[in-house]
Amino acid sequence: MCLNKKNKNLSLSTDLATMLSDGEAKELLSFLTLEMRADVKGQATGYILGLTGNRDGCRYLRSKPDFLKALVTLTRDPSITIVKDCYHALINLSADETLHQPLVKETDLLAILFQNLLDPEYMFADRICTILSNLSRHERTCRDVFSALQEQKIGLDKVVEIFCTEGFNKKASLHYLGPLLSNLTQLPEARHFILDKDRCVIQRLLPYTQYEESSTRRGGVVGTLRNCCFDYTHHEWLLSDAVDILPYLILPLAGPEELSEEENEGLPVDLQYLPEDKKREDDPDIRKMLLETLMLLTATKVGRQIMKNKNVYPIMREFHKWEKDPHVISACEKLIQVLIGDEPEAGMENLMEVEIPKDVEEKLKELDTKEQEQMEKDKQESEKQLKESPEGLER
Amino acid sequence: MENFSLVFFIDVYNHQFPIHDLRLIGHEFIDISRTQNTEFNKVPMFMKTAPENIDPEKHPDLACIQSIIHDDHRTPEEKARSLKDEGNEYFKEKNYKKAIVSYTEGLKKNCMDIELNAILFTNRAAAHFHLGNMRSALNDATAAKKLKPDHIKAIIRGAQCSMELRNYAGASQWCDEGLGLIPTDKKLQELRATADKKKREADRDARKEKIKAKKEQNEKEALLAAIKERGIKLLKTEPSRHRGLDSEDGDGDGGVSRALADLELDGISSQEATGACVYMDEQGVLYWPVLLLYPEHSQTDFISAFCENSSFMDHLAVMFGEELPPWDSERKYQPQNLQLFFEDPEKGNLYQVDLEKSLLNVLQHQRCSVKAGTPSFIVLVSGSPFSKQFLSGKKVQRLK
């Protein structure tokens, strides 16, 4: 999913990439300095951008750390066009996993990105967020990103603060901080911070599960919450009044149905008396993530108890009637099963600690792979009709 | 200041001559003895007794003035500080009004110490808070924060004031600002959690109210529709003070809200003042409040829920069946003797009602209309002298 924003001289680049001799490369590199004449510099960066437009070009640059360094340096260039090209090139490069280590190890990219992120006037902040969320996708470089946060003395709390401050940057929406946070929470250290009981971090993220203006932001937050729910030791706290995660997970799934007064009064406050224009989450992937998160919360006995007591079944019942996507329906059914089902037998109370016999485990893995394959097939078919995302980002 | 005591004479035989106690104040000699009982005497400068003998409990203002006496020697910062301390003293005694005065005076010194001024604002905010002056308190907290953005006490106070003013979103914002400075502050976390909870409850209440109002609106519209469908005419009330309530109705629903208002207001303003109003049951049957008038004895009867499918005889048989009303001195108001009429308000004609017919049927009569949401009927005893007299001179449409 390496797609560039500006498709300059694409075909030309592909040819040149294979043809670029060492001497030519050296010359090109010499054009990529701050001191160089603007027009030459501009052409050079445009050319590099073209290179990053396809996989071969990216791979070529992987072996050329000096080019990467130059790109990063040129983000400080006074010309906006050049800076823009550099950022777009970096976005494309960061969408290729093999470029991750070279980018963070051979350049001071992370330091520059974070410093500029903090600047409320920086007009390329959104591109920074995209790059960061790309880089944090896989664990290894994700660790580097997280470390850089600490080293730059910024910390995750600053990121959360910026994310949750409406209008922090007038020129950038910063929605992609959502996916960044979600990616970072694959690390236990990041989860540890977000789930800190002595602070008020996760509580600030919760309202964004309903953020209408951006599915990126919404999805990022839901992904973050889902990752955090893998730590079942925090479930009771998450479901308690101190955090009260449940309504925020269910609200996006609730619709405008008229429930009886009785049913309404039994629901959590946020789910009562929903207006007739209430809309459900329209991204099926996010709906699925929400259900997965809810399922995670049913892993412990205490969690199940609380969720049953909160009486959200009527909402799930109506949701099940409404949902069309088969994958989501099946996730919903699993959840309902737990909500209205009996307690599992002794020894199985914490579903995350249950020992699965080896042969059963293998069978389940097999089934999972088959399901994944099927889903991929379905996805590819539907993607053919959809527009492609320019940022080359996967959740 | 020099203290001259001049001449004094003693009248050995009689009273003392007035003693002139002259003091030089500025360039004037002022006879203090003349000002024995005035405010002058309370002022330390002019007092007879030494200031140390004054009870500070009784005259705390003195303490204040005393410090001002030595004004010239102190910097604005020092004065402001003393005033802050003084304010704090009053605060401890729960004398919030006086505390506010002191803090205000302190602020007026306009000293350069930003921290001190922030504290003065914050403390004054606290005093206002305890007096219930939430807006003033909030203003002061805001001013304190403006001077010193990291002043946690001001931020906590700002959050508390917002809570009291029911601005829960605002309270959360204050808390978040504070938590940005001290992420682990328990008080702020608590406040934030409470603000959040209250906001969500308030949101729920608003939603509930909206749905309730919508439901009521729908019910009333259905009611009006049912009445209209039956061809029953509702008379509007005279333009009265009631009208003012709805004339600015911007509902855009045409005459519906006006008609609804008529129905409502009329029900409330009905003569029996029972607040009874026509309603529709689950089967779609209407029940009317009905007035029966007995002009002979200036009496009335009120039937609060007359089913449209019932006949008058159904009711009269019960009302006058077993026992006759006490006012019926002649014992003649028996069901079989009664005649009912309704009046056409336009022309003043009377129309006799067939007692076996249903209320619905009667109300559907061409010339029958419902005034004030309450159908009313005149009851007379057939053939009685009063009835003859009452009906003479009127155009009466009798039953065939």
XYZ file of N, CA and C in Angstrom, chain B residues 31-255:
675
model
N -10.608 71.770 69.249
C -11.006 71.500 70.619
C -11.602 70.104 70.697
N -10.840 69.218 71.240
C -11.274 67.829 71.274
C -12.483 67.639 72.166
N -12.525 68.430 73.221
C -13.626 68.242 74.150
C -14.980 68.456 73.484
N -14.992 69.253 72.456
C -16.267 69.488 71.753
C -16.720 68.249 70.999
N -15.754 67.419 70.698
C -16.070 66.262 69.845
C -16.132 64.968 70.650
N -16.495 65.137 71.886
C -16.518 64.006 72.810
C -17.197 62.751 72.253
N -18.368 62.967 71.725
C -19.160 61.787 71.358
C -19.199 61.489 69.866
N -18.292 62.032 69.183
C -18.370 61.804 67.734
C -17.394 60.709 67.294
N -17.428 60.462 66.045
C -16.581 59.445 65.428
C -15.111 59.727 65.704
N -14.847 61.003 65.880
C -13.463 61.387 66.135
C -12.841 60.548 67.226
N -13.668 60.311 68.211
C -13.150 59.620 69.373
C -12.763 58.192 69.102
N -13.278 57.693 68.032
C -12.945 56.308 67.723
C -11.640 56.214 66.956
N -11.235 57.347 66.489
C -10.014 57.346 65.690
C -8.806 57.425 66.601
N -7.917 56.526 66.422
C -6.781 56.438 67.334
C -6.073 57.765 67.558
N -5.964 58.515 66.486
C -5.251 59.787 66.592
C -5.839 60.693 67.652
N -7.148 60.633 67.754
C -7.822 61.598 68.609
C -8.346 60.995 69.896
N -7.985 59.738 70.077
C -8.585 59.094 71.242
C -7.994 59.587 72.540
N -8.798 59.420 73.552
C -8.318 59.789 74.861
C -7.539 58.642 75.458
N -8.112 57.461 75.277
C -7.431 56.302 75.851
C -6.490 55.706 74.823
N -5.509 55.026 75.350
C -4.492 54.467 74.459
C -5.056 53.340 73.625
N -4.577 53.199 72.441
C -5.099 52.166 71.539
C -5.002 50.760 72.124
N -4.010 50.515 72.928
C -3.867 49.144 73.448
C -5.042 48.747 74.312
N -5.734 49.711 74.797
C -6.846 49.369 75.664
C -8.127 49.054 74.884
N -8.070 49.236 73.598
C -9.266 48.968 72.793
C -9.367 47.461 72.535
N -10.506 46.948 72.720
C -10.742 45.512 72.508
C -10.837 45.213 70.992
N -9.878 44.487 70.477
C -9.896 44.229 69.029
C -11.110 43.409 68.572
N -11.671 42.706 69.515
C -12.871 41.940 69.146
C -14.008 42.878 68.802
N -14.080 43.939 69.594
C -15.185 44.860 69.362
C -14.897 45.806 68.222
N -13.648 46.088 68.047
C -13.330 47.076 67.016
C -12.230 46.567 66.095
N -12.555 45.529 65.353
C -11.518 44.996 64.465
C -11.109 45.990 63.384
N -12.008 46.851 63.061
C -11.674 47.859 62.051
C -10.482 48.676 62.506
N -10.407 48.802 63.801
C -9.307 49.589 64.332
C -7.976 48.996 63.932
N -7.954 47.688 64.037
C -6.714 47.013 63.668
C -6.342 47.413 62.252
N -7.384 47.468 61.442
C -7.182 47.829 60.043
C -6.640 49.243 59.952
N -7.358 50.097 60.595
C -6.954 51.501 60.501
C -5.583 51.712 61.111
N -5.359 50.966 62.147
C -4.060 51.132 62.802
C -2.913 50.890 61.850
N -3.114 49.874 61.041
C -1.994 49.595 60.135
C -1.884 50.684 59.079
N -3.025 51.247 58.772
C -2.994 52.285 57.732
C -2.325 53.545 58.260
N -2.422 53.661 59.546
C -1.790 54.847 60.129
C -0.320 54.921 59.747
N 0.272 53.760 59.740
C 1.694 53.752 59.453
C 1.982 53.549 57.982
N 0.953 53.827 57.197
C 0.987 53.712 55.744
C 2.299 54.120 55.085
N 2.661 55.299 55.382
C 3.752 55.904 54.622
C 5.027 55.088 54.628
N 5.182 54.271 55.667
C 6.476 53.611 55.768
C 6.535 52.283 55.033
N 5.369 51.833 54.483
C 5.366 50.492 53.925
C 5.173 50.493 52.415
N 5.747 49.467 51.792
C 5.592 49.334 50.338
C 4.223 48.751 50.012
N 3.792 48.927 48.767
C 2.514 48.333 48.375
C 2.479 46.811 48.638
N 3.616 46.163 48.391
C 3.659 44.716 48.606
C 3.379 44.381 50.063
N 4.013 45.159 50.938
C 3.845 44.870 52.361
C 2.408 45.111 52.799
N 1.856 46.211 52.286
C 0.474 46.517 52.655
C -0.455 45.421 52.153
N -0.200 45.055 50.878
C -1.056 44.025 50.300
C -0.949 42.735 51.100
N 0.257 42.442 51.515
C 0.469 41.219 52.291
C -0.290 41.263 53.609
N -0.210 42.428 54.281
C -0.947 42.547 55.538
C -2.441 42.377 55.319
N -2.895 42.989 54.225
C -4.328 42.879 53.941
C -4.709 41.433 53.638
N -3.790 40.747 52.974
C -4.061 39.330 52.711
C -4.178 38.589 54.031
N -3.227 38.841 54.920
C -3.254 38.169 56.216
C -4.520 38.496 56.973
N -4.877 39.769 56.899
C -6.091 40.186 57.591
C -7.295 39.463 57.024
N -7.339 39.422 55.694
C -8.438 38.712 55.043
C -8.492 37.262 55.482
N -7.314 36.659 55.566
C -7.261 35.256 55.983
C -7.794 35.070 57.393
N -7.507 36.065 58.250
C -8.017 35.999 59.621
C -9.539 36.000 59.627
N -10.089 36.930 58.875
C -11.549 37.007 58.793
C -12.107 35.706 58.222
N -11.382 35.172 57.233
C -11.825 33.938 56.583
C -11.919 32.823 57.615
N -10.888 32.738 58.454
C -10.882 31.691 59.484
C -12.074 31.828 60.415
N -12.447 33.089 60.685
C -13.610 33.318 61.548
C -14.914 33.142 60.778
N -14.796 32.763 59.523
C -15.946 32.619 58.638
C -16.651 33.944 58.366
N -15.912 35.007 58.571
C -16.470 36.314 58.257
C -16.107 36.671 56.814
N -16.823 36.024 55.899
C -16.415 36.089 54.503
C -16.562 37.474 53.900
N -17.578 38.190 54.329
C -17.781 39.525 53.758
C -16.595 40.417 54.069
N -16.155 40.360 55.324
C -15.031 41.204 55.695
C -13.752 40.736 55.004
N -13.663 39.428 54.855
C -12.489 38.893 54.170
C -12.408 39.476 52.763
N -13.561 39.499 52.105
C -13.596 40.019 50.735
C -13.136 41.464 50.699
N -13.579 42.224 51.692
C -13.168 43.633 51.743
C -11.654 43.734 51.822
N -11.083 42.940 52.735
C -9.622 42.993 52.909
C -8.898 42.603 51.634
N -9.339 41.505 51.043
C -8.661 41.048 49.835
C -8.776 42.102 48.728
N -9.959 42.709 48.654
C -10.149 43.738 47.633
C -9.194 44.894 47.842
N -9.081 45.286 49.105
C -8.152 46.372 49.420
C -6.737 45.982 49.015
N -6.415 44.732 49.288
C -5.084 44.250 48.941
C -4.830 44.345 47.450
N -5.847 43.972 46.691
C -5.701 44.015 45.240
C -5.586 45.448 44.740
N -6.266 46.335 45.449
C -6.233 47.736 45.019
C -4.843 48.329 45.132
N -4.030 47.699 45.972
C -2.673 48.240 46.122
C -1.879 48.101 44.837
N -2.388 47.219 43.943
C -1.706 47.053 42.665
C -0.225 46.812 42.790
N 0.121 45.975 43.756
C 1.547 45.755 43.933
C 2.082 44.885 42.803
N 3.365 44.810 42.695
C 3.984 44.119 41.565
C 4.115 42.616 41.772
N 3.820 42.164 42.970
C 4.005 40.746 43.267
C 2.863 39.922 42.662
N 3.168 39.256 41.549
C 2.129 38.506 40.835
C 1.574 37.369 41.684
N 2.469 36.676 42.362
C 2.040 35.548 43.186
C 1.064 36.022 44.250
N 1.410 37.145 44.876
C 0.559 37.678 45.934
C -0.819 38.037 45.394
N -0.824 38.685 44.246
C -2.115 39.059 43.663
C -2.936 37.838 43.287
N -2.238 36.828 42.778
C -2.955 35.596 42.427
C -3.587 34.997 43.674
N -2.816 35.024 44.770
C -3.341 34.495 46.031
C -4.534 35.318 46.505
N -4.420 36.645 46.380
C -5.533 37.495 46.801
C -6.797 37.161 46.008
N -6.631 36.991 44.697
C -7.793 36.639 43.869
C -8.351 35.285 44.292
N -7.428 34.335 44.457
C -7.876 32.986 44.792
C -8.604 32.968 46.129
N -8.051 33.663 47.103
C -8.693 33.670 48.411
C -10.034 34.390 48.378
N -10.070 35.457 47.609
C -11.347 36.168 47.492
C -12.360 35.276 46.814
N -11.871 34.497 45.825
C -12.768 33.557 45.152
C -13.337 32.580 46.174
N -12.469 32.102 47.061
C -12.918 31.161 48.082
C -13.977 31.793 48.971
N -13.748 33.053 49.350
C -14.717 33.737 50.215
C -16.061 33.874 49.507
N -16.009 34.275 48.257
C -17.252 34.392 47.475
C -17.945 33.047 47.381
N -17.123 32.008 47.181
C -17.666 30.650 47.050
C -18.481 30.291 48.274
N -17.899 30.594 49.440
C -18.599 30.228 50.674
C -19.828 31.072 50.934
N -19.879 32.228 50.266
C -21.073 33.061 50.388
C -22.120 32.683 49.338
N -21.715 31.785 48.437
C -22.648 31.392 47.379
C -22.627 32.300 46.174
N -21.660 33.219 46.124
C -21.558 34.100 44.947
C -20.704 33.424 43.890
N -21.323 32.488 43.200
C -20.532 31.631 42.318
C -19.915 32.395 41.156
N -20.667 33.321 40.605
C -20.110 34.025 39.448
C -18.931 34.878 39.825
N -19.077 35.582 40.954
C -17.941 36.396 41.403
C -16.754 35.500 41.699
N -17.047 34.372 42.332
C -15.967 33.454 42.665
C -15.265 32.986 41.400
N -16.057 32.633 40.398
C -15.483 32.147 39.149
C -14.645 33.228 38.480
N -15.151 34.462 38.504
C -14.386 35.564 37.915
C -13.039 35.717 38.586
N -13.054 35.624 39.915
C -11.802 35.778 40.655
C -10.842 34.630 40.372
N -11.386 33.422 40.304
C -10.526 32.263 40.012
C -9.902 32.428 38.632
N -10.708 32.901 37.698
C -10.206 33.112 36.340
C -9.101 34.159 36.329
N -9.326 35.237 37.090
C -8.314 36.293 37.150
C -7.017 35.756 37.751
N -7.164 34.946 38.787
C -5.979 34.378 39.433
C -5.203 33.524 38.442
N -5.954 32.716 37.699
C -5.295 31.812 36.755
C -4.616 32.595 35.641
N -5.216 33.706 35.283
C -4.631 34.520 34.219
C -3.273 35.060 34.675
N -3.223 35.482 35.934
C -1.970 35.999 36.462
C -0.939 34.888 36.583
N -1.413 33.750 37.054
C -0.476 32.662 37.346
C -1.103 31.346 36.894
N -0.835 30.961 35.632
C -1.499 29.787 35.058
C -1.224 28.473 35.782
N -0.215 28.445 36.652
C 0.048 27.170 37.324
C -0.468 27.187 38.760
N -1.339 28.160 39.059
C -1.847 28.262 40.424
C -2.950 27.227 40.627
N -2.557 26.106 41.200
C -3.475 24.969 41.298
C -4.729 25.285 42.098
N -4.573 26.038 43.178
C -5.745 26.332 44.015
C -6.790 27.113 43.226
N -6.310 27.995 42.363
C -7.258 28.768 41.555
C -7.981 27.851 40.588
N -7.238 26.901 40.040
C -7.838 25.993 39.067
C -8.887 25.109 39.740
N -8.556 24.608 40.936
C -9.519 23.781 41.668
C -10.773 24.594 41.974
N -10.556 25.839 42.393
C -11.702 26.689 42.723
C -12.540 26.937 41.473
N -11.891 27.189 40.366
C -12.604 27.418 39.108
C -13.469 26.228 38.741
N -12.902 25.036 38.940
C -13.671 23.828 38.638
C -14.887 23.722 39.555
N -14.666 23.997 40.841
C -15.769 23.901 41.808
C -16.884 24.883 41.485
N -16.485 26.111 41.127
C -17.505 27.118 40.794
C -18.308 26.685 39.574
N -17.596 26.188 38.575
C -18.301 25.753 37.367
C -19.302 24.662 37.697
N -18.890 23.762 38.590
C -19.802 22.692 39.002
C -21.063 23.267 39.605
N -20.882 24.210 40.538
C -22.036 24.805 41.207
C -22.929 25.526 40.219
N -22.312 26.087 39.195
C -23.089 26.794 38.171
C -23.650 25.835 37.127
N -23.444 24.533 37.376
C -23.915 23.475 36.485
C -23.293 23.511 35.100
N -22.148 24.141 35.005
C -21.427 24.095 33.737
C -20.442 22.945 33.812
N -20.942 21.730 33.554
C -20.112 20.553 33.787
C -19.009 20.425 32.765
N -19.303 20.825 31.537
C -18.258 20.769 30.522
C -17.132 21.726 30.903
N -17.518 22.916 31.375
C -16.520 23.885 31.825
C -15.705 23.354 32.988
N -16.382 22.705 33.918
C -15.685 22.153 35.083
C -14.644 21.131 34.627
N -15.032 20.274 33.693
C -14.081 19.277 33.174
C -12.867 19.941 32.567
N -13.122 21.058 31.867
C -12.002 21.756 31.229
C -11.023 22.284 32.264
N -11.545 22.891 33.333
C -10.691 23.374 34.412
C -9.860 22.206 34.957
N -10.550 21.082 35.188
C -9.860 19.921 35.755
C -8.750 19.441 34.832
N -9.051 19.377 33.556
C -8.036 18.904 32.614
C -6.823 19.823 32.619
N -7.100 21.133 32.733
C -5.987 22.075 32.788
C -5.128 21.803 34.007
N -5.824 21.603 35.127
C -5.095 21.333 36.359
C -4.327 20.025 36.279
N -4.969 19.012 35.703
C -4.314 17.711 35.608
C -3.133 17.767 34.650
N -3.160 18.726 33.747
C -2.016 18.909 32.869
C -0.791 19.346 33.667
N -1.060 20.067 34.779
C 0.032 20.531 35.625
C 0.432 19.460 36.636
N -0.575 18.891 37.275
C -0.320 17.849 38.274
C -1.188 16.650 37.927
N -0.686 15.759 37.102
C -1.528 14.667 36.600
C -2.083 13.758 37.689
N -1.410 13.712 38.840
C -1.842 12.742 39.835
C -2.698 13.364 40.936
N -3.096 14.628 40.765
C -3.866 15.290 41.817
C -5.216 14.606 42.016
N -5.431 14.099 43.210
C -6.637 13.328 43.484
C -7.888 14.204 43.465
N -7.737 15.395 44.026
C -8.896 16.287 44.123
C -9.425 16.600 42.724
N -8.495 16.902 41.834
C -8.903 17.237 40.473
C -9.534 16.029 39.779
N -8.942 14.868 40.008
C -9.494 13.667 39.373
C -10.912 13.415 39.855
N -11.082 13.615 41.169
C -12.408 13.424 41.753
C -13.409 14.387 41.164
N -12.993 15.668 41.129
C -13.868 16.705 40.580
C -14.235 16.384 39.141
N -13.248 15.965 38.403
C -13.504 15.668 36.994
C -14.503 14.531 36.847
N -14.292 13.495 37.674
C -15.204 12.354 37.593
C -16.626 12.789 37.937
N -16.756 13.628 38.963
C -18.085 14.098 39.352
C -18.701 14.950 38.253
N -17.909 15.869 37.709
C -18.424 16.739 36.646
C -18.899 15.894 35.477
N -18.090 14.904 35.142
C -18.426 14.037 34.026
C -19.739 13.309 34.287
N -19.849 12.771 35.499
C -21.057 12.023 35.860
C -22.288 12.923 35.778
N -22.177 14.119 36.372
C -23.315 15.020 36.390
C -23.700 15.458 34.983
N -22.700 15.659 34.163
C -22.990 16.078 32.791
C -23.773 14.998 32.084
N -23.345 13.767 32.268
C -24.026 12.681 31.571
C -25.437 12.510 32.088
N -25.612 12.740 33.392
C -26.973 12.660 33.933
C -27.834 13.779 33.383
N -27.243 14.978 33.304
C -27.998 16.110 32.774
C -28.370 15.861 31.312
N -27.445 15.279 30.562
C -27.747 14.951 29.163
C -28.908 13.976 29.087
N -28.865 12.995 29.971
C -29.929 11.989 29.969
C -31.259 12.643 30.300
N -31.239 13.519 31.317
C -32.476 14.186 31.701
C -33.054 14.991 30.553
N -32.166 15.663 29.818
C -32.630 16.450 28.676
C -33.251 15.550 27.614
N -32.597 14.419 27.375
C -33.138 13.492 26.368
C -34.500 12.980 26.805
N -34.587 12.634 28.081
C -35.839 12.084 28.611
C -36.962 13.109 28.474
N -36.639 14.329 28.827
C -37.611 15.408 28.751
C -38.091 15.602 27.325
N -37.147 15.552 26.405
C -37.488 15.772 25.000
C -38.444 14.700 24.500
N -38.126 13.464 24.887
C -38.976 12.360 24.436
C -40.356 12.479 25.050
N -40.383 12.868 26.321
C -41.662 13.018 27.015
C -42.499 14.094 26.336
N -41.853 15.228 26.057
C -42.564 16.319 25.418
C -43.087 15.904 24.055
N -42.272 15.169 23.330
C -42.685 14.711 22.005
C -43.893 13.804 22.124
N -43.827 12.922 23.115
C -44.931 11.982 23.321
C -46.215 12.746 23.627
N -46.091 13.717 24.519
C -47.270 14.494 24.879
C -47.815 15.243 23.679
N -46.911 15.792 22.905
C -47.304 16.521 21.702
C -48.071 15.601 20.762
N -47.518 14.401 20.564
C -48.174 13.438 19.675
C -49.559 13.076 20.176
N -49.632 12.853 21.497
C -50.932 12.480 22.066
C -51.940 13.583 21.844
N -51.492 14.821 22.066
C -52.425 15.940 21.909
C -52.851 16.126 20.469
N -51.894 15.921 19.580
C -52.249 16.045 18.161
C -53.261 14.987 17.773
N -53.051 13.787 18.285
C -53.983 12.699 17.979
C -55.369 13.036 18.523
N -55.361 13.631 19.709
C -56.633 14.001 20.332
C -57.392 15.016 19.481
N -56.658 16.037 19.090
C -57.281 17.066 18.259
C -57.816 16.496 16.967
N -56.997 15.610 16.399
C -57.406 14.989 15.135
C -58.681 14.200 15.327
N -58.739 13.481 16.452
C -59.922 12.670 16.717
C -61.162 13.541 16.857
N -60.982 14.650 17.551
C -62.116 15.554 17.752
C -62.571 16.126 16.421
N -61.594 16.532 15.625
C -61.918 17.125 14.331
C -62.608 16.109 13.434
N -62.076 14.887 13.498
C -62.610 13.797 12.679
C -64.081 13.548 12.963
N -64.444 13.735 14.207
C -65.828 13.515 14.589
C -66.736 14.682 14.181
N -66.099 15.732 13.701
C -66.891 16.886 13.296
C -67.383 17.702 14.461
N -66.668 17.608 15.588
C -67.065 18.377 16.767
C -66.370 19.728 16.713
N -67.146 20.794 16.967
C -66.585 22.127 16.867
C -66.084 22.613 18.219
N -64.837 23.081 18.204
C -64.276 23.658 19.423
C -64.291 25.165 19.287
N -64.823 25.830 20.308
C -64.831 27.276 20.281
C -63.568 27.809 20.946
N -62.987 28.808 20.309
C -61.823 29.415 20.941
C -62.292 30.295 22.082
N -61.438 30.420 23.065
C -61.759 31.312 24.187
C -61.603 32.746 23.735
N -62.164 33.667 24.520
C -62.000 35.085 24.178
C -60.529 35.419 24.330
N -60.056 36.372 23.539
C -58.669 36.803 23.721
C -58.497 37.284 25.149
N -57.620 36.618 25.844
C -57.461 36.973 27.256
C -55.981 36.957 27.592
N -55.692 37.057 28.864
C -54.295 37.017 29.278
C -53.664 35.686 28.922
N -54.509 34.636 28.813
C -53.977 33.333 28.444
C -53.304 33.385 27.079
N -53.861 34.190 26.266
C -53.405 34.241 24.878
C -51.909 34.554 24.810
N -51.496 35.429 25.708
C -50.098 35.852 25.689
C -49.119 34.698 25.715
N -49.524 33.624 26.359
C -48.620 32.486 26.477
C -48.265 31.882 25.135
N -49.221 31.926 24.229
C -48.972 31.163 23.010
C -48.886 31.980 21.745
N -49.156 33.270 21.837
C -49.200 34.022 20.588
C -47.850 34.092 19.902
N -46.781 33.938 20.697
C -45.470 33.979 20.045
C -45.003 32.589 19.668
N -45.907 31.663 19.668
C -45.539 30.287 19.360
C -44.887 30.172 17.992
N -43.631 29.811 17.979
C -42.960 29.688 16.683
C -42.884 28.251 16.235
N -43.827 27.466 16.639
C -43.758 26.033 16.316
C -43.856 25.754 14.837
N -44.480 26.638 14.123
C -44.627 26.365 12.690
C -45.609 25.246 12.438
N -46.391 24.901 13.432
C -47.338 23.823 13.181
C -48.725 24.378 12.944
N -48.754 25.614 12.521
C -50.046 26.185 12.144
C -50.931 26.375 13.339
N -52.149 26.040 13.162
C -53.101 26.303 14.234
C -53.105 25.234 15.303
